[in-house]
Amino acid sequence: MLAPEIQSKYEATIGLEIHVQLATHSKMFCGCDNNSENAEPNTNVCPVCMGYPGTLPVMNEKAVEYGVRLAKALGCEINRFQRFDRKNYFYPDLPKGYQVSQFFFPVGEHGNVKIDHLAADRKTKKEFEVGITRLHLEEDAGKLSHTAEGTLVDLNRCGTPLAEIVTGPDLRTPEEAKAFMQELQRIVRAMGVSSADMEKGHLRVDGNISVRPVGQKELGSKVEIKNMNSFKFLEQALHYEIERQITAVEAGEQIVQETRGWDEKTGTTISQRIKEGSVDYRYFPEPDLPPLQITDEWLSAIEYNEGLLPATVRNEVAEKLNYGRAWELQDKGALEQFALLSKGFGGELDWLAKELLSGQEFSGVEDLSAKWEAVAADAKARADAWGDEAKLRVVIEQVISENADVAERFKAGESKLMAVFIGQVMAKTQGQADAGMVQRLITELLTNKE
Ligand code: ZN
Ligand code: MN
């Protein structure tokens, strides 16, 4: 452990590069199933994703949609002109010899995410901002398994759509990096574009980290860290690396610009390769895919609900309760349910859910979840029972014929008699019909009939 007085002389600069596996039905450029988790190796493949010569890729529109939706959620400007480029390199899990990616014209750029998270006191809110340099789409490569007999190649994952997100060098501590990644996971899930499960590799993160004496303008040499496949490892690896770099600088050593991997067994980072200048991937436009021209119509048709952003939901609920409580509920998944339910069942449920929250009549998350489930089931039952117009129309026609005289007076101009009809329809439907729909149908039936 580094002495705090030494540690405090330095500050760290951290930027992250994240890959999110997009949960589309099919792969990015072919019709293969995009879920091979339980498939035998090399069974979920076709000539396109295996890179046979002469095959032609076809763009999956859903992948572009997911990329755009996520870029919007990260505050990016969406590029109306997008193009795919070939990133050339050789690797056994990349049979084509190049990866189709967006280098020059990505989905989105210049984004910004405001992160708020719970401080160590479990009460107060801490805030910081992270710039999003870019979000681009690209295809995934296969998987290599190193065994005693040799290395095995599984190409099932080849062609899985990925969104790569590059943050600015805006993170100062491992805690911030972790808080950012956790929020990103919530965002990705709320947008419905990926399960973002780190253990399954659906969400992967690499970090660039450097240290410099406090007050120094120029950044120190950066080291890239790979293999941080859980939030815990991310935090541990960054902590370790900060101490390692400070110790080296204190000893008068030069930080080598290199790629290091986190080794969870030893709890250290290990040098993997020294970077001698940047690799030239010889990017050039993918000749087999036309560039994308994003139109206003297509963009506005993309389902994007800012109200579902986890920070929006969390802070809305925090206003009713308190920040610590809202955080706790969200942490346990209760608020995601809140957001989805209120989206699915409209304003009524939104109101009820808020009542439940503000009333504080629940003892815990389980209790709250059970209540919400009951509310949701109730709303759904009502919608099922009386959401069908034809069914409701029969009841209304019956009420009108039973009150022919009232109907005549209504038609003659006594519009306040609407209340009589609504009252009777609501009585016949045990109050389960939607009042708005009832009123609309009554008006329709009384004005269109002779
Ligand atoms: Zn395929
Ligand atoms: Mn990438």
Coordinates of C-alpha atoms and ligand atoms in Angstrom, one line a residue:
M1 CA 0.0 0.0 0.0
L2 CA 1.2 3.4 -1.0
A3 CA 1.4 6.0 1.7
P4 CA -1.5 8.4 1.4
E5 CA 0.8 11.5 1.4
I6 CA 2.6 10.1 -1.7
Q7 CA -0.6 9.0 -3.4
S8 CA -2.1 12.5 -2.9
K9 CA 0.8 14.1 -4.8
Y10 CA -0.6 12.4 -8.0
E11 CA -3.8 12.3 -9.9
A12 CA -4.9 9.6 -12.3
T13 CA -6.5 10.0 -15.7
I14 CA -8.7 7.2 -16.9
G15 CA -10.6 6.7 -20.2
L16 CA -12.6 3.6 -21.0
E17 CA -13.3 1.7 -24.2
I18 CA -16.4 -0.5 -24.0
H19 CA -17.9 -3.1 -26.2
V20 CA -21.6 -3.8 -25.9
Q21 CA -23.0 -6.9 -27.6
L22 CA -26.3 -5.9 -29.2
A23 CA -29.2 -8.2 -28.6
T24 CA -30.5 -8.4 -32.2
H25 CA -32.2 -11.5 -33.4
S26 CA -29.7 -12.2 -36.2
K27 CA -26.1 -11.3 -36.7
M28 CA -24.9 -8.1 -38.2
F29 CA -24.4 -9.0 -41.8
C30 CA -26.0 -12.4 -42.2
G31 CA -29.1 -14.3 -41.1
C32 CA -27.4 -16.5 -38.5
D33 CA -29.0 -16.5 -35.0
N34 CA -27.3 -13.9 -32.9
N35 CA -27.5 -16.1 -29.8
S36 CA -25.1 -19.0 -29.8
E37 CA -24.6 -19.3 -26.1
N38 CA -25.8 -22.9 -25.9
A39 CA -24.8 -23.9 -29.5
E40 CA -22.0 -26.4 -30.2
P41 CA -18.8 -24.6 -31.4
N42 CA -18.9 -23.7 -35.1
T43 CA -22.5 -24.7 -35.7
N44 CA -24.0 -21.2 -35.8
V45 CA -22.1 -20.0 -38.8
C46 CA -22.6 -19.4 -42.5
P47 CA -20.3 -18.4 -45.4
V48 CA -20.8 -14.7 -44.7
C49 CA -19.8 -14.7 -41.0
M50 CA -17.0 -17.2 -41.7
G51 CA -15.6 -14.9 -44.3
Y52 CA -15.7 -17.1 -47.3
P53 CA -14.4 -15.2 -50.4
G54 CA -17.1 -13.9 -52.7
T55 CA -19.8 -13.7 -50.1
L56 CA -21.6 -10.4 -49.5
P57 CA -22.7 -8.8 -46.2
V58 CA -26.2 -7.4 -45.8
M59 CA -26.7 -4.7 -43.1
N60 CA -29.0 -5.6 -40.1
E61 CA -31.2 -2.5 -39.7
K62 CA -32.0 -3.3 -36.1
A63 CA -28.3 -3.1 -35.2
V64 CA -28.1 0.4 -36.6
E65 CA -31.3 1.3 -34.7
Y66 CA -29.9 -0.1 -31.4
G67 CA -26.7 1.8 -32.0
V68 CA -28.5 5.0 -32.6
R69 CA -30.8 4.6 -29.6
L70 CA -27.8 4.0 -27.3
A71 CA -25.9 6.9 -28.8
K72 CA -28.9 9.1 -28.1
A73 CA -29.1 7.9 -24.5
L74 CA -25.4 8.9 -24.1
G75 CA -26.1 12.4 -25.4
C76 CA -24.2 11.9 -28.7
E77 CA -24.8 13.8 -31.9
I78 CA -26.0 11.3 -34.4
N79 CA -24.2 11.3 -37.7
R80 CA -26.6 11.3 -40.7
F81 CA -23.9 9.9 -42.9
Q82 CA -22.4 6.6 -41.6
R83 CA -20.0 4.4 -43.3
F84 CA -18.3 1.0 -42.6
D85 CA -14.6 0.6 -43.0
R86 CA -12.3 -2.4 -43.0
K87 CA -9.9 -2.6 -40.1
N88 CA -7.2 -5.0 -41.4
Y89 CA -5.5 -7.3 -39.1
F90 CA -4.8 -11.0 -38.9
Y91 CA -6.0 -13.1 -36.0
P92 CA -7.1 -16.8 -35.9
D93 CA -10.6 -15.9 -34.7
L94 CA -11.0 -13.4 -37.6
P95 CA -11.0 -15.5 -40.7
K96 CA -11.7 -12.6 -43.1
G97 CA -8.5 -10.9 -42.1
Y98 CA -10.4 -7.7 -41.4
Q99 CA -13.1 -6.4 -39.1
V100 CA -15.9 -4.4 -40.5
S101 CA -16.1 -1.3 -38.2
Q102 CA -17.0 2.4 -38.5
F103 CA -13.8 4.3 -38.3
F104 CA -14.3 7.6 -40.1
F105 CA -18.1 8.0 -39.8
P106 CA -19.4 6.5 -36.5
V107 CA -23.0 6.4 -35.3
G108 CA -22.5 9.1 -32.8
E109 CA -20.0 11.6 -31.4
H110 CA -19.5 14.3 -28.8
G111 CA -21.7 12.8 -26.2
N112 CA -21.9 13.5 -22.5
V113 CA -23.3 11.5 -19.6
K114 CA -24.0 13.0 -16.2
I115 CA -23.4 10.4 -13.6
D116 CA -24.9 10.6 -10.1
H117 CA -24.1 8.0 -7.6
L118 CA -24.4 7.2 -3.9
A119 CA -21.5 8.4 -1.7
A120 CA -19.9 6.1 0.8
D121 CA -22.1 7.5 3.5
R122 CA -25.0 5.7 1.7
K123 CA -27.0 9.0 1.8
T124 CA -25.5 11.8 -0.3
K125 CA -25.4 12.1 -4.0
K126 CA -22.1 12.5 -5.8
E127 CA -22.0 13.7 -9.4
F128 CA -19.5 13.9 -12.3
E129 CA -19.6 14.1 -16.0
V130 CA -18.1 11.9 -18.6
G131 CA -17.6 12.9 -22.2
I132 CA -18.4 10.2 -24.9
T133 CA -15.9 10.6 -27.7
R134 CA -17.7 8.3 -30.0
L135 CA -20.0 5.3 -30.4
H136 CA -19.5 3.1 -33.4
L137 CA -20.8 -0.2 -34.7
E138 CA -18.7 -3.1 -35.6
E139 CA -18.8 -6.9 -35.8
D140 CA -17.4 -9.2 -33.2
A141 CA -14.7 -11.8 -33.8
G142 CA -14.8 -15.5 -32.7
K143 CA -13.5 -17.0 -29.5
L144 CA -10.2 -18.7 -28.9
S145 CA -9.8 -21.3 -26.1
H146 CA -6.3 -22.2 -25.1
T147 CA -6.0 -25.8 -24.0
A148 CA -3.1 -28.1 -23.2
E149 CA -3.5 -29.7 -26.6
G150 CA -3.6 -26.5 -28.5
T151 CA -5.8 -23.5 -29.2
L152 CA -9.4 -24.1 -30.3
V153 CA -11.3 -21.7 -32.5
D154 CA -15.1 -21.2 -32.2
L155 CA -16.5 -18.9 -34.9
N156 CA -20.1 -18.8 -33.5
R157 CA -19.6 -15.3 -32.2
C158 CA -18.2 -14.0 -35.6
G159 CA -20.5 -11.3 -36.9
T160 CA -22.3 -10.5 -33.6
P161 CA -23.1 -6.8 -33.7
L162 CA -21.2 -4.6 -31.2
A163 CA -21.5 -1.0 -30.2
E164 CA -18.1 0.3 -29.2
I165 CA -18.1 3.3 -26.8
V166 CA -15.0 5.4 -26.2
T167 CA -15.1 7.8 -23.3
G168 CA -13.0 10.9 -22.9
P169 CA -10.1 10.8 -20.4
D170 CA -12.5 12.2 -17.8
L171 CA -12.5 9.7 -15.0
R172 CA -10.3 10.5 -12.0
T173 CA -10.7 7.5 -9.7
P174 CA -11.4 3.7 -10.0
E175 CA -14.6 4.4 -8.1
E176 CA -15.7 6.8 -10.8
A177 CA -14.9 4.3 -13.5
K178 CA -16.9 1.7 -11.7
A179 CA -19.9 4.1 -11.1
F180 CA -19.8 5.0 -14.8
M181 CA -19.8 1.3 -16.0
Q182 CA -22.6 0.5 -13.6
E183 CA -24.7 3.4 -14.9
L184 CA -23.8 2.4 -18.5
Q185 CA -25.1 -1.1 -17.8
R186 CA -28.4 0.3 -16.5
I187 CA -28.7 2.6 -19.5
V188 CA -28.0 -0.2 -22.0
R189 CA -30.6 -2.4 -20.2
A190 CA -33.2 0.3 -20.0
M191 CA -32.8 1.0 -23.7
G192 CA -33.3 -2.7 -24.4
V193 CA -30.3 -3.0 -26.6
S194 CA -28.3 -5.6 -24.7
S195 CA -28.5 -7.8 -21.6
A196 CA -25.1 -6.2 -20.8
D197 CA -24.1 -9.2 -18.7
M198 CA -20.4 -8.8 -17.9
E199 CA -19.9 -12.4 -17.0
K200 CA -21.1 -13.5 -20.4
G201 CA -19.0 -11.0 -22.2
H202 CA -22.0 -9.0 -23.4
L203 CA -20.4 -5.9 -21.8
R204 CA -16.6 -5.6 -21.9
V205 CA -14.3 -2.9 -20.8
D206 CA -10.7 -1.9 -21.4
G207 CA -9.1 1.0 -19.6
N208 CA -6.5 3.6 -20.5
I209 CA -4.8 5.0 -17.4
S210 CA -1.9 7.3 -16.7
V211 CA -0.8 9.3 -13.6
R212 CA 0.8 12.7 -13.3
P213 CA 1.9 14.9 -10.4
V214 CA -1.0 17.2 -9.3
G215 CA -0.7 20.5 -11.2
Q216 CA 1.1 19.1 -14.2
K217 CA -0.6 19.9 -17.4
E218 CA 0.9 17.2 -19.6
L219 CA -0.5 13.7 -19.3
G220 CA 1.7 10.8 -18.2
S221 CA 2.3 7.8 -20.5
K222 CA -0.8 5.7 -20.7
V223 CA -1.1 2.1 -20.1
E224 CA -4.0 0.0 -21.5
I225 CA -5.5 -2.6 -19.3
K226 CA -7.5 -5.5 -20.6
N227 CA -9.4 -8.4 -19.0
M228 CA -11.3 -6.5 -16.4
N229 CA -14.4 -8.6 -16.7
S230 CA -16.4 -7.6 -13.6
F231 CA -17.0 -4.3 -11.9
K232 CA -14.9 -5.5 -9.0
F233 CA -12.0 -6.4 -11.2
L234 CA -12.2 -3.0 -13.0
E235 CA -11.9 -1.2 -9.7
Q236 CA -9.1 -3.5 -8.4
A237 CA -7.1 -3.3 -11.6
L238 CA -7.3 0.4 -11.8
H239 CA -6.3 0.8 -8.1
Y240 CA -3.4 -1.6 -8.6
E241 CA -2.3 0.2 -11.7
I242 CA -2.4 3.7 -10.1
E243 CA -0.2 2.5 -7.3
R244 CA 2.2 0.7 -9.6
Q245 CA 2.6 3.7 -11.8
I246 CA 3.1 6.1 -8.9
T247 CA 5.6 3.8 -7.3
A248 CA 7.6 3.7 -10.6
V249 CA 7.5 7.5 -11.1
E250 CA 8.6 8.0 -7.4
A251 CA 11.5 5.6 -8.1
G252 CA 12.5 7.8 -11.1
E253 CA 11.5 5.1 -13.6
Q254 CA 9.8 5.8 -17.0
I255 CA 6.3 4.4 -17.5
V256 CA 6.3 2.1 -20.5
Q257 CA 3.4 2.6 -22.9
E258 CA 2.1 -0.9 -23.1
T259 CA -0.9 -3.2 -22.9
R260 CA -1.3 -5.0 -19.6
G261 CA -3.8 -7.7 -18.5
W262 CA -5.5 -8.0 -15.1
D263 CA -4.7 -11.3 -13.4
E264 CA -7.4 -12.0 -10.9
K265 CA -5.4 -14.8 -9.3
T266 CA -2.4 -12.6 -8.3
G267 CA -4.4 -9.4 -8.1
T268 CA -1.9 -7.7 -10.4
T269 CA -1.6 -6.4 -13.9
I270 CA 0.8 -8.2 -16.2
S271 CA 2.6 -6.8 -19.3
Q272 CA 1.2 -8.3 -22.5
R273 CA 2.8 -6.3 -25.2
I274 CA 4.8 -3.1 -25.6
K275 CA 3.3 -0.6 -27.9
E276 CA 5.8 0.8 -30.4
G277 CA 3.9 3.5 -32.1
S278 CA 0.3 3.0 -33.1
V279 CA -0.7 0.0 -35.2
D280 CA -1.7 0.9 -38.8
Y281 CA -4.9 -1.0 -39.6
R282 CA -5.0 0.3 -43.1
Y283 CA -8.6 1.4 -42.8
F284 CA -10.5 1.8 -46.0
P285 CA -14.2 2.0 -46.9
E286 CA -16.0 -1.4 -47.0
P287 CA -16.8 -1.8 -50.7
D288 CA -19.5 -4.3 -50.1
L289 CA -21.8 -2.2 -47.9
P290 CA -23.3 1.1 -49.1
P291 CA -22.9 4.0 -46.7
L292 CA -25.9 4.8 -44.5
Q293 CA -27.9 7.9 -45.0
I294 CA -29.9 8.5 -41.9
T295 CA -33.1 10.4 -42.7
D296 CA -35.2 12.5 -40.3
E297 CA -38.1 10.1 -40.7
W298 CA -36.1 7.1 -39.8
L299 CA -34.5 8.8 -36.9
S300 CA -37.8 10.0 -35.4
A301 CA -39.3 6.6 -35.8
I302 CA -36.7 5.1 -33.5
E303 CA -38.3 4.4 -30.1
Y304 CA -36.5 6.5 -27.6
N305 CA -37.9 7.4 -24.2
E306 CA -35.8 9.7 -22.1
G307 CA -38.2 9.0 -19.2
L308 CA -36.8 5.5 -19.1
L309 CA -33.2 6.6 -18.5
P310 CA -32.1 5.3 -15.1
A311 CA -30.9 8.6 -13.9
T312 CA -34.3 10.2 -14.8
V313 CA -36.2 7.5 -13.0
R314 CA -33.9 7.5 -10.0
N315 CA -33.9 11.2 -9.5
E316 CA -37.7 11.4 -10.0
V317 CA -38.2 8.9 -7.2
A318 CA -35.5 10.5 -5.1
E319 CA -37.6 13.7 -5.1
K320 CA -40.5 11.7 -3.5
L321 CA -38.4 9.7 -1.1
N322 CA -34.7 10.5 -0.6
Y323 CA -31.7 9.8 -2.7
G324 CA -30.3 6.9 -0.7
R325 CA -33.7 5.1 -0.8
A326 CA -34.1 5.7 -4.5
W327 CA -30.7 4.4 -5.1
E328 CA -31.3 1.3 -3.0
L329 CA -34.5 0.5 -4.8
Q330 CA -32.9 1.0 -8.2
D331 CA -30.0 -1.2 -7.2
K332 CA -32.4 -4.0 -6.4
G333 CA -34.2 -3.6 -9.7
A334 CA -37.4 -2.2 -8.3
L335 CA -37.1 1.1 -10.2
E336 CA -36.5 -0.4 -13.6
Q337 CA -39.8 -2.2 -13.0
F338 CA -41.4 1.1 -12.1
A339 CA -40.2 2.7 -15.4
L340 CA -41.3 -0.2 -17.5
L341 CA -44.6 -0.6 -15.8
S342 CA -45.5 3.0 -16.1
K343 CA -44.5 2.9 -19.7
G344 CA -46.5 -0.2 -20.4
F345 CA -49.7 0.9 -18.6
G346 CA -49.8 4.6 -19.2
G347 CA -50.3 7.5 -16.8
E348 CA -52.6 5.7 -14.5
L349 CA -50.1 3.2 -13.3
D350 CA -47.5 5.9 -13.2
W351 CA -49.7 7.7 -10.7
L352 CA -50.4 4.6 -8.6
A353 CA -46.7 3.7 -8.5
K354 CA -45.8 7.1 -7.3
E355 CA -48.5 7.0 -4.7
L356 CA -47.1 3.7 -3.4
L357 CA -43.7 5.2 -3.3
S358 CA -44.7 8.5 -1.6
G359 CA -46.9 6.7 0.9
Q360 CA -44.0 4.7 2.1
E361 CA -46.4 2.1 3.3
F362 CA -44.1 -0.7 2.1
S363 CA -41.5 -2.3 4.2
G364 CA -39.0 -3.3 1.5
V365 CA -38.3 -3.9 -2.1
E366 CA -40.0 -7.3 -2.1
D367 CA -43.1 -5.7 -0.6
L368 CA -43.0 -2.9 -3.2
S369 CA -42.4 -5.3 -6.1
A370 CA -45.4 -7.4 -4.9
K371 CA -47.6 -4.3 -4.7
W372 CA -46.5 -3.2 -8.2
E373 CA -47.2 -6.6 -9.5
A374 CA -50.7 -6.5 -8.1
V375 CA -51.3 -3.0 -9.5
A376 CA -50.0 -4.1 -12.9
A377 CA -52.0 -7.3 -12.9
D378 CA -55.1 -5.3 -12.0
A379 CA -54.5 -2.7 -14.7
K380 CA -53.9 -5.5 -17.2
A381 CA -57.0 -7.4 -16.2
R382 CA -59.1 -4.2 -16.6
A383 CA -57.5 -3.5 -20.0
D384 CA -58.2 -7.1 -21.0
A385 CA -61.7 -7.0 -19.8
W386 CA -62.8 -3.7 -21.1
G387 CA -60.1 -2.5 -23.4
D388 CA -61.8 -4.1 -26.3
E389 CA -64.0 -1.4 -28.0
A390 CA -66.5 -3.8 -29.6
K391 CA -67.3 -5.3 -26.2
L392 CA -67.6 -1.9 -24.6
R393 CA -69.8 -0.7 -27.4
V394 CA -72.4 -3.4 -26.7
V395 CA -72.7 -2.3 -23.1
I396 CA -73.0 1.4 -24.1
E397 CA -75.7 0.6 -26.8
Q398 CA -77.6 -1.3 -24.1
V399 CA -77.4 1.7 -21.7
I400 CA -78.5 4.0 -24.5
S401 CA -81.5 1.9 -25.4
E402 CA -82.5 1.6 -21.7
N403 CA -82.4 5.4 -21.5
A404 CA -83.9 6.4 -24.8
D405 CA -85.6 9.6 -23.3
V406 CA -82.3 10.7 -21.8
A407 CA -80.6 10.1 -25.1
E408 CA -83.1 12.3 -26.9
R409 CA -82.5 15.1 -24.4
F410 CA -78.8 14.7 -24.8
K411 CA -79.1 14.9 -28.6
A412 CA -81.3 18.0 -28.2
G413 CA -78.3 19.7 -26.5
E414 CA -78.3 18.8 -22.8
S415 CA -74.7 17.8 -22.9
K416 CA -74.4 17.5 -19.1
L417 CA -76.4 14.3 -19.3
M418 CA -73.2 12.6 -20.5
A419 CA -72.6 12.0 -16.8
V420 CA -75.7 9.8 -16.6
F421 CA -74.5 7.5 -19.4
I422 CA -70.9 7.4 -18.0
G423 CA -72.2 6.6 -14.6
Q424 CA -74.4 3.7 -15.8
V425 CA -71.6 2.3 -18.1
M426 CA -69.2 2.4 -15.2
A427 CA -71.7 0.6 -13.0
K428 CA -72.2 -2.1 -15.6
T429 CA -68.5 -2.6 -15.9
Q430 CA -67.8 -2.5 -12.2
G431 CA -65.8 0.7 -12.8
Q432 CA -63.3 -1.2 -14.9
A433 CA -63.8 0.5 -18.2
D434 CA -61.6 3.3 -19.3
A435 CA -63.6 6.5 -18.7
G436 CA -62.0 8.3 -21.6
M437 CA -62.9 5.5 -24.0
V438 CA -66.5 5.3 -22.6
Q439 CA -67.0 9.0 -23.2
R440 CA -65.7 8.8 -26.7
L441 CA -67.9 5.9 -27.6
I442 CA -71.0 7.4 -26.1
T443 CA -70.4 10.6 -28.1
E444 CA -69.8 8.6 -31.2
L445 CA -72.9 6.5 -30.8
L446 CA -75.2 9.4 -29.9
T447 CA -74.1 11.7 -32.6
N448 CA -73.8 9.2 -35.5
K449 CA -77.1 7.4 -35.0
E450 CA -80.2 8.8 -36.5
Ligands
ZN1 ZN -23.6 -16.2 -40.6
MN2 MN -13.5 -2.6 -31.1

